[in-house]
């Protein structure tokens, strides 16, 4: 039996998890065509998630997210982990992204040993370009946020350590103290 299988390994947190645990990467193409060579694993982590584009149909976006999760959940695992978002903690869920995350959380919750891990903004080696990375790496970056915009930031390494140690099932929101964009800029 394989130890760890991870979706969404091209970059970001998925790549960091794959590298740390020497996991097998699974992608949409392998899943859609049943071209993976295993039926079970110890830990299955679903990191892959499309970005929502405002011009797209919200219902189609949500349906694609659910279909991918259903395909992933066909793989038997001792432990299931879904990388979700703290956007799901809001009292009102107003975005297709958060609605899709909640629907996928519900699918993972149907498994006995699951963890829906709700994360804020992330940073670490191989991270996808965002406002934080632009501040750290560009001279006079063009930003779409104001200096008083606030963030909760969590490092990839902290998520990886939590995955090593956390054995409970359920939904967990992992957040840090809030920082402003100007706080981040002052460190670089």
GROMACS .gro file of C-alpha atoms in nm:
model
  188
    1UNK     CA    1   0.000   0.000   0.000
    2UNK     CA    2   0.123   0.350  -0.083
    3UNK     CA    3   0.184   0.579   0.208
    4UNK     CA    4   0.076   0.927   0.089
    5UNK     CA    5  -0.112   1.041  -0.223
    6UNK     CA    6  -0.156   1.413  -0.292
    7UNK     CA    7  -0.353   1.608  -0.553
    8UNK     CA    8  -0.250   1.957  -0.662
    9UNK     CA    9   0.126   1.901  -0.659
   10UNK     CA   10   0.238   2.129  -0.941
   11UNK     CA   11   0.317   2.412  -0.699
   12UNK     CA   12   0.230   2.560  -0.365
   13UNK     CA   13   0.130   2.362  -0.059
   14UNK     CA   14   0.057   2.044  -0.256
   15UNK     CA   15   0.412   2.039  -0.391
   16UNK     CA   16   0.555   2.109  -0.045
   17UNK     CA   17   0.355   1.819   0.103
   18UNK     CA   18   0.449   1.587  -0.182
   19UNK     CA   19   0.818   1.668  -0.142
   20UNK     CA   20   0.816   1.638   0.239
   21UNK     CA   21   0.640   1.301   0.250
   22UNK     CA   22   0.775   1.166  -0.081
   23UNK     CA   23   0.413   1.126  -0.180
   24UNK     CA   24   0.267   1.006  -0.507
   25UNK     CA   25   0.113   1.288  -0.710
   26UNK     CA   26  -0.230   1.240  -0.859
   27UNK     CA   27  -0.377   1.477  -1.114
   28UNK     CA   28  -0.707   1.525  -1.297
   29UNK     CA   29  -0.587   1.341  -1.607
   30UNK     CA   30  -0.487   1.031  -1.413
   31UNK     CA   31  -0.815   1.036  -1.221
   32UNK     CA   32  -1.040   1.098  -1.521
   33UNK     CA   33  -0.894   0.809  -1.714
   34UNK     CA   34  -0.833   0.576  -1.417
   35UNK     CA   35  -0.466   0.564  -1.511
   36UNK     CA   36  -0.329   0.550  -1.160
   37UNK     CA   37  -0.181   0.219  -1.057
   38UNK     CA   38  -0.315   0.194  -0.703
   39UNK     CA   39  -0.646   0.154  -0.527
   40UNK     CA   40  -0.551   0.247  -0.173
   41UNK     CA   41  -0.309   0.447   0.040
   42UNK     CA   42  -0.249   0.542   0.400
   43UNK     CA   43  -0.309   0.918   0.365
   44UNK     CA   44  -0.493   1.090   0.080
   45UNK     CA   45  -0.460   1.470   0.069
   46UNK     CA   46  -0.668   1.674  -0.172
   47UNK     CA   47  -0.500   2.011  -0.237
   48UNK     CA   48  -0.605   2.068  -0.599
   49UNK     CA   49  -0.867   2.335  -0.650
   50UNK     CA   50  -0.949   2.558  -0.944
   51UNK     CA   51  -0.950   2.932  -0.908
   52UNK     CA   52  -1.293   3.078  -0.970
   53UNK     CA   53  -1.311   3.322  -1.261
   54UNK     CA   54  -1.597   3.573  -1.231
   55UNK     CA   55  -1.698   3.526  -1.595
   56UNK     CA   56  -1.756   3.152  -1.539
   57UNK     CA   57  -2.076   2.983  -1.431
   58UNK     CA   58  -2.075   2.942  -1.053
   59UNK     CA   59  -2.281   2.623  -1.065
   60UNK     CA   60  -2.052   2.462  -1.326
   61UNK     CA   61  -1.748   2.560  -1.119
   62UNK     CA   62  -1.897   2.400  -0.808
   63UNK     CA   63  -2.001   2.089  -1.003
   64UNK     CA   64  -1.644   2.045  -1.139
   65UNK     CA   65  -1.502   2.077  -0.788
   66UNK     CA   66  -1.744   1.817  -0.652
   67UNK     CA   67  -1.684   1.578  -0.943
   68UNK     CA   68  -1.307   1.590  -0.891
   69UNK     CA   69  -1.346   1.526  -0.518
   70UNK     CA   70  -1.579   1.233  -0.583
   71UNK     CA   71  -1.322   1.083  -0.819
   72UNK     CA   72  -1.045   1.132  -0.562
   73UNK     CA   73  -1.255   0.973  -0.289
   74UNK     CA   74  -1.283   0.654  -0.495
   75UNK     CA   75  -0.930   0.583  -0.373
   76UNK     CA   76  -0.945   0.398  -0.041
   77UNK     CA   77  -0.737   0.554   0.236
   78UNK     CA   78  -0.680   0.513   0.606
   79UNK     CA   79  -0.694   0.893   0.642
   80UNK     CA   80  -0.850   1.160   0.421
   81UNK     CA   81  -0.742   1.526   0.431
   82UNK     CA   82  -0.903   1.809   0.236
   83UNK     CA   83  -0.726   2.143   0.216
   84UNK     CA   84  -1.006   2.394   0.251
   85UNK     CA   85  -1.021   2.766   0.324
   86UNK     CA   86  -1.099   2.991   0.618
   87UNK     CA   87  -1.350   3.152   0.383
   88UNK     CA   88  -1.574   2.865   0.495
   89UNK     CA   89  -1.572   3.008   0.849
   90UNK     CA   90  -1.770   3.316   0.743
   91UNK     CA   91  -2.124   3.354   0.873
   92UNK     CA   92  -2.248   3.401   0.517
   93UNK     CA   93  -2.089   3.212   0.232
   94UNK     CA   94  -2.112   3.447  -0.064
   95UNK     CA   95  -1.851   3.325  -0.311
   96UNK     CA   96  -1.863   3.027  -0.547
   97UNK     CA   97  -1.514   2.937  -0.422
   98UNK     CA   98  -1.630   2.905  -0.059
   99UNK     CA   99  -1.952   2.726  -0.160
  100UNK     CA  100  -1.748   2.475  -0.362
  101UNK     CA  101  -1.507   2.424  -0.072
  102UNK     CA  102  -1.801   2.359   0.165
  103UNK     CA  103  -1.954   2.103  -0.070
  104UNK     CA  104  -1.624   1.918  -0.098
  105UNK     CA  105  -1.582   1.935   0.281
  106UNK     CA  106  -1.919   1.759   0.311
  107UNK     CA  107  -1.795   1.479   0.084
  108UNK     CA  108  -1.478   1.432   0.288
  109UNK     CA  109  -1.681   1.443   0.610
  110UNK     CA  110  -1.862   1.131   0.496
  111UNK     CA  111  -1.536   0.938   0.546
  112UNK     CA  112  -1.464   0.798   0.893
  113UNK     CA  113  -1.112   0.932   0.938
  114UNK     CA  114  -1.116   1.273   0.773
  115UNK     CA  115  -0.971   1.618   0.832
  116UNK     CA  116  -1.105   1.927   0.659
  117UNK     CA  117  -0.822   2.173   0.715
  118UNK     CA  118  -0.932   2.534   0.665
  119UNK     CA  119  -0.632   2.751   0.585
  120UNK     CA  120  -0.573   3.124   0.537
  121UNK     CA  121  -0.316   3.278   0.302
  122UNK     CA  122  -0.013   3.053   0.277
  123UNK     CA  123   0.353   3.112   0.212
  124UNK     CA  124   0.655   2.897   0.152
  125UNK     CA  125   0.902   2.775  -0.105
  126UNK     CA  126   0.736   2.736  -0.445
  127UNK     CA  127   0.436   2.949  -0.353
  128UNK     CA  128   0.210   3.083  -0.622
  129UNK     CA  129   0.253   3.456  -0.687
  130UNK     CA  130   0.028   3.667  -0.467
  131UNK     CA  131   0.037   4.008  -0.297
  132UNK     CA  132   0.273   3.885  -0.023
  133UNK     CA  133   0.522   3.738  -0.269
  134UNK     CA  134   0.507   4.053  -0.482
  135UNK     CA  135   0.602   4.266  -0.179
  136UNK     CA  136   0.889   4.034  -0.092
  137UNK     CA  137   1.036   3.997  -0.440
  138UNK     CA  138   0.949   4.301  -0.652
  139UNK     CA  139   1.068   4.660  -0.647
  140UNK     CA  140   0.755   4.880  -0.632
  141UNK     CA  141   0.505   4.601  -0.701
  142UNK     CA  142   0.163   4.681  -0.846
  143UNK     CA  143  -0.080   4.577  -0.574
  144UNK     CA  144  -0.458   4.552  -0.575
  145UNK     CA  145  -0.484   4.577  -0.195
  146UNK     CA  146  -0.451   4.869   0.044
  147UNK     CA  147  -0.178   4.896   0.306
  148UNK     CA  148  -0.435   4.841   0.584
  149UNK     CA  149  -0.566   4.517   0.427
  150UNK     CA  150  -0.534   4.236   0.681
  151UNK     CA  151  -0.417   3.878   0.646
  152UNK     CA  152  -0.377   3.564   0.844
  153UNK     CA  153  -0.061   3.399   0.716
  154UNK     CA  154   0.046   3.040   0.774
  155UNK     CA  155   0.370   2.881   0.653
  156UNK     CA  156   0.373   2.559   0.452
  157UNK     CA  157   0.609   2.412   0.714
  158UNK     CA  158   0.346   2.473   0.987
  159UNK     CA  159   0.081   2.288   0.785
  160UNK     CA  160   0.323   2.001   0.725
  161UNK     CA  161   0.403   1.976   1.098
  162UNK     CA  162   0.032   1.972   1.178
  163UNK     CA  163  -0.025   1.690   0.927
  164UNK     CA  164   0.249   1.487   1.098
  165UNK     CA  165   0.099   1.529   1.443
  166UNK     CA  166  -0.275   1.583   1.415
  167UNK     CA  167  -0.471   1.258   1.431
  168UNK     CA  168  -0.824   1.374   1.508
  169UNK     CA  169  -1.113   1.380   1.263
  170UNK     CA  170  -1.330   1.679   1.187
  171UNK     CA  171  -1.284   2.032   1.062
  172UNK     CA  172  -1.001   2.253   1.184
  173UNK     CA  173  -0.936   2.619   1.103
  174UNK     CA  174  -0.570   2.710   1.125
  175UNK     CA  175  -0.515   3.086   1.154
  176UNK     CA  176  -0.245   3.320   1.275
  177UNK     CA  177  -0.258   3.664   1.429
  178UNK     CA  178  -0.374   3.916   1.173
  179UNK     CA  179  -0.112   4.128   0.996
  180UNK     CA  180  -0.158   4.420   0.760
  181UNK     CA  181  -0.008   4.459   0.417
  182UNK     CA  182   0.208   4.743   0.555
  183UNK     CA  183   0.334   4.505   0.832
  184UNK     CA  184   0.442   4.259   0.565
  185UNK     CA  185   0.605   4.533   0.355
  186UNK     CA  186   0.803   4.656   0.656
  187UNK     CA  187   0.973   4.316   0.685
  188UNK     CA  188   1.106   4.336   0.330
   0.00000   0.00000   0.00000
